[in-house]
Coordinates of C-alpha atoms in Angstrom, one line a residue:
M1 CA 0.1 0.1 0.0
P2 CA 1.1 3.6 -1.2
K3 CA 2.4 6.2 1.9
Q4 CA -0.1 8.6 2.3
L5 CA 1.3 12.2 0.2
D6 CA 2.0 15.2 2.1
Y7 CA -0.2 18.1 1.8
H8 CA 1.0 20.0 -0.7
T9 CA 1.5 16.7 -3.4
I10 CA -2.2 16.1 -2.7
R11 CA -2.9 20.0 -2.9
E12 CA -1.0 20.0 -6.1
I13 CA -3.1 17.1 -7.6
F14 CA -6.6 18.7 -6.8
A15 CA -5.5 21.7 -8.4
R16 CA -5.3 19.7 -11.7
F17 CA -8.4 18.1 -10.9
H18 CA -9.6 21.7 -10.8
A19 CA -8.6 23.0 -14.0
A20 CA -9.2 20.4 -16.2
D21 CA -12.6 20.3 -15.0
P22 CA -13.9 23.3 -12.3
E23 CA -17.5 21.6 -11.7
P24 CA -17.2 18.1 -11.7
K25 CA -20.7 16.6 -11.6
G26 CA -22.3 13.3 -10.4
E27 CA -23.9 11.2 -13.3
L28 CA -26.9 9.9 -11.8
E29 CA -29.9 11.6 -13.6
H30 CA -32.2 13.2 -10.8
V31 CA -34.5 16.3 -10.7
N32 CA -34.8 16.5 -7.0
A33 CA -33.8 15.9 -3.4
Y34 CA -35.9 12.4 -3.5
T35 CA -35.2 10.8 -6.8
L36 CA -31.2 11.7 -6.1
V37 CA -31.6 9.5 -3.2
V38 CA -33.4 6.9 -5.2
A39 CA -31.3 7.0 -8.0
V40 CA -28.2 6.6 -5.6
A41 CA -29.7 3.8 -3.4
L42 CA -30.8 1.9 -6.9
S43 CA -27.0 2.4 -8.1
A44 CA -25.5 -0.4 -5.6
Q45 CA -24.0 -2.8 -7.5
A46 CA -25.1 -1.3 -10.9
T47 CA -23.9 1.1 -13.7
D48 CA -24.8 4.6 -13.6
A49 CA -25.7 4.7 -16.9
G50 CA -28.0 1.3 -16.0
V51 CA -29.5 3.3 -13.8
N52 CA -29.9 6.2 -15.8
K53 CA -31.9 4.4 -18.6
A54 CA -34.5 2.7 -15.5
T55 CA -35.0 6.0 -14.3
R56 CA -35.7 8.0 -17.1
A57 CA -39.3 7.1 -17.4
L58 CA -39.6 6.4 -13.9
F59 CA -39.2 9.8 -12.6
Q60 CA -41.6 10.9 -15.1
V61 CA -44.1 9.3 -13.2
A62 CA -42.8 8.7 -9.6
D63 CA -40.6 12.1 -8.8
T64 CA -42.0 12.3 -5.1
P65 CA -42.3 9.9 -2.3
Q66 CA -46.4 9.9 -2.4
K67 CA -46.4 9.3 -6.2
M68 CA -44.2 6.7 -5.7
L69 CA -46.3 4.8 -3.2
D70 CA -49.4 5.8 -6.2
L71 CA -47.4 3.5 -8.3
G72 CA -47.2 0.4 -6.4
L73 CA -44.5 -2.0 -5.7
E74 CA -45.7 -3.9 -9.3
G75 CA -45.5 -0.6 -11.2
L76 CA -41.8 0.4 -9.9
T77 CA -40.6 -3.1 -10.1
D78 CA -41.1 -3.1 -13.5
H79 CA -39.5 0.2 -14.3
I80 CA -36.2 -0.9 -12.6
K81 CA -36.6 -4.7 -13.6
T82 CA -33.1 -4.6 -15.9
I83 CA -31.2 -3.2 -12.8
G84 CA -29.6 -5.8 -10.5
L85 CA -31.0 -6.8 -7.1
F86 CA -34.2 -4.9 -8.3
R87 CA -37.0 -6.8 -6.1
Q88 CA -35.2 -6.0 -3.0
K89 CA -34.2 -2.5 -4.5
A90 CA -38.1 -1.8 -5.3
K91 CA -39.0 -3.1 -1.9
N92 CA -36.5 -0.7 -0.3
V93 CA -37.9 2.0 -2.3
M94 CA -41.6 1.9 -1.5
Q95 CA -40.4 1.3 2.0
M96 CA -38.4 4.3 2.3
S97 CA -41.4 6.2 0.5
R98 CA -43.5 5.3 3.0
I99 CA -41.5 6.7 5.9
L100 CA -40.8 10.1 4.0
V101 CA -44.5 10.4 4.0
E102 CA -45.5 9.7 7.0
Q103 CA -42.5 10.7 9.2
Y104 CA -41.1 13.6 7.5
G105 CA -43.8 15.3 5.0
G106 CA -42.5 13.9 2.0
D107 CA -39.3 16.3 2.7
V108 CA -36.0 14.1 2.5
P109 CA -33.9 15.0 5.4
N110 CA -30.4 16.8 5.6
S111 CA -28.7 14.8 8.3
R112 CA -26.8 11.6 7.9
A113 CA -28.2 9.7 10.6
A114 CA -31.8 10.1 9.3
L115 CA -31.0 9.5 5.9
Q116 CA -28.8 6.3 7.0
S117 CA -32.2 4.8 8.8
L118 CA -34.1 4.8 5.7
P119 CA -34.6 1.6 3.9
G120 CA -31.6 0.9 1.4
V121 CA -29.7 4.1 2.5
G122 CA -26.1 3.2 3.6
R123 CA -23.4 5.9 4.2
K124 CA -21.8 5.9 0.8
T125 CA -25.6 6.8 -0.3
A126 CA -26.4 9.4 2.8
N127 CA -23.0 11.0 1.3
V128 CA -23.7 11.6 -2.2
V129 CA -27.1 12.6 -1.1
L130 CA -25.8 15.6 1.6
N131 CA -23.3 16.4 -0.9
M132 CA -25.1 16.9 -4.2
W133 CA -27.9 18.0 -2.9
W134 CA -27.3 20.2 0.3
G135 CA -24.0 20.6 -0.7
M136 CA -22.1 19.6 2.1
P137 CA -18.5 18.2 2.2
A138 CA -19.9 14.8 2.9
Q139 CA -16.9 11.9 1.0
A140 CA -19.1 9.4 -0.8
V141 CA -16.4 6.3 -0.9
D142 CA -17.4 3.9 -3.8
T143 CA -15.0 1.3 -5.1
H144 CA -13.5 3.8 -7.7
I145 CA -12.6 6.1 -5.0
F146 CA -11.1 3.3 -2.7
R147 CA -8.9 2.2 -5.3
F148 CA -7.8 5.4 -6.5
G149 CA -6.6 7.0 -3.0
N150 CA -4.8 3.8 -1.7
R151 CA -3.0 3.8 -5.1
S152 CA -2.3 7.3 -5.6
G153 CA -2.1 8.1 -1.8
V154 CA -4.3 10.8 -2.1
A155 CA -6.3 8.7 0.9
V156 CA -4.8 5.9 1.8
G157 CA -7.0 3.2 4.1
K158 CA -8.3 -0.2 4.6
D159 CA -11.9 0.0 4.2
V160 CA -14.1 2.7 3.1
V161 CA -14.6 4.4 6.5
S162 CA -10.7 4.8 7.1
V163 CA -10.5 6.4 3.2
E164 CA -13.2 8.8 4.0
R165 CA -11.1 10.4 7.5
A166 CA -8.7 10.3 4.9
I167 CA -10.1 12.6 2.3
E168 CA -11.4 14.7 5.2
D169 CA -7.9 15.0 6.9
H170 CA -5.6 15.5 4.2
I171 CA -7.5 17.1 1.3
P172 CA -7.2 20.8 1.7
A173 CA -10.6 22.3 2.4
D174 CA -10.9 24.4 -0.8
F175 CA -11.0 21.3 -2.5
Q176 CA -13.4 19.3 -0.2
Q177 CA -16.6 20.1 -1.7
H178 CA -16.1 18.7 -5.1
A179 CA -13.0 16.0 -4.0
H180 CA -15.8 12.8 -4.6
H181 CA -16.2 13.5 -7.8
W182 CA -12.9 14.3 -9.1
M183 CA -12.0 11.1 -7.4
I184 CA -14.7 9.0 -8.8
L185 CA -14.3 10.6 -12.8
H186 CA -10.8 9.5 -12.2
G187 CA -11.3 6.3 -11.1
R188 CA -13.7 5.2 -13.4
Y189 CA -12.2 6.7 -16.5
H190 CA -8.4 7.1 -15.9
C191 CA -7.7 5.0 -12.8
K192 CA -9.4 1.7 -14.2
A193 CA -9.1 -1.4 -12.3
R194 CA -7.6 -3.8 -14.7
K195 CA -5.7 -1.4 -17.5
P196 CA -5.2 2.3 -15.8
M197 CA -4.5 4.9 -18.4
C198 CA -1.5 6.3 -16.6
P199 CA 0.6 7.4 -19.8
T200 CA -1.7 10.1 -20.2
C201 CA -2.7 10.4 -16.6
I202 CA -3.0 14.4 -15.7
I203 CA -1.2 13.3 -12.3
R204 CA 1.1 10.5 -12.9
D205 CA 4.1 12.4 -12.1
L206 CA 3.1 12.7 -8.7
C207 CA 0.6 9.2 -8.2
Q208 CA 2.6 6.5 -5.5
Y209 CA 1.0 3.8 -7.4
E210 CA 4.4 1.5 -8.1
D211 CA 2.8 -0.7 -11.0
K212 CA 2.2 2.4 -13.5
T213 CA 1.2 1.2 -17.2
T214 CA 3.4 2.2 -19.5

């Protein structure tokens, strides 16, 4: 495992990410806080592209918890049947929607604890919603961030929570808001699992990864 990079090197890495893409965006399509929660929950063990394909028509008819309840489990299942684990995810979304209507007046809460209490919403999903919708510097660690953080030395940790802590502790405050998007996108399109694109990487000279491709 690479060593944790120093502050100045990490600042330079994120300065380059910022120069290349000043306002990185998540790739899950949504129209409000509720559809964002649903989309992120559906994305577990699925691709963003696959989720977007399924939810475009879904969110046209069910973009609030009440409308989702009105659609019903069978209707929801029919919309998302191309997504992995769709049956359990459909049940979670329906239960989540019922709780949002009954306990939160149909609104999505803006606290991590409240979000994580919802069916199908884990820490990663909660952090994505807090960051993307509420503008909080919450760090959602997925497989791309975990891989990139450890390979590069930007955020070293043995599990997702320790990598999340490393991001919070080592990435400069002015880059915290967009940090997880830069890292996800870099991990998804450049620092790939099997064949990382090291020759064209904009941080190649700063990365600690020993097995760089040529």
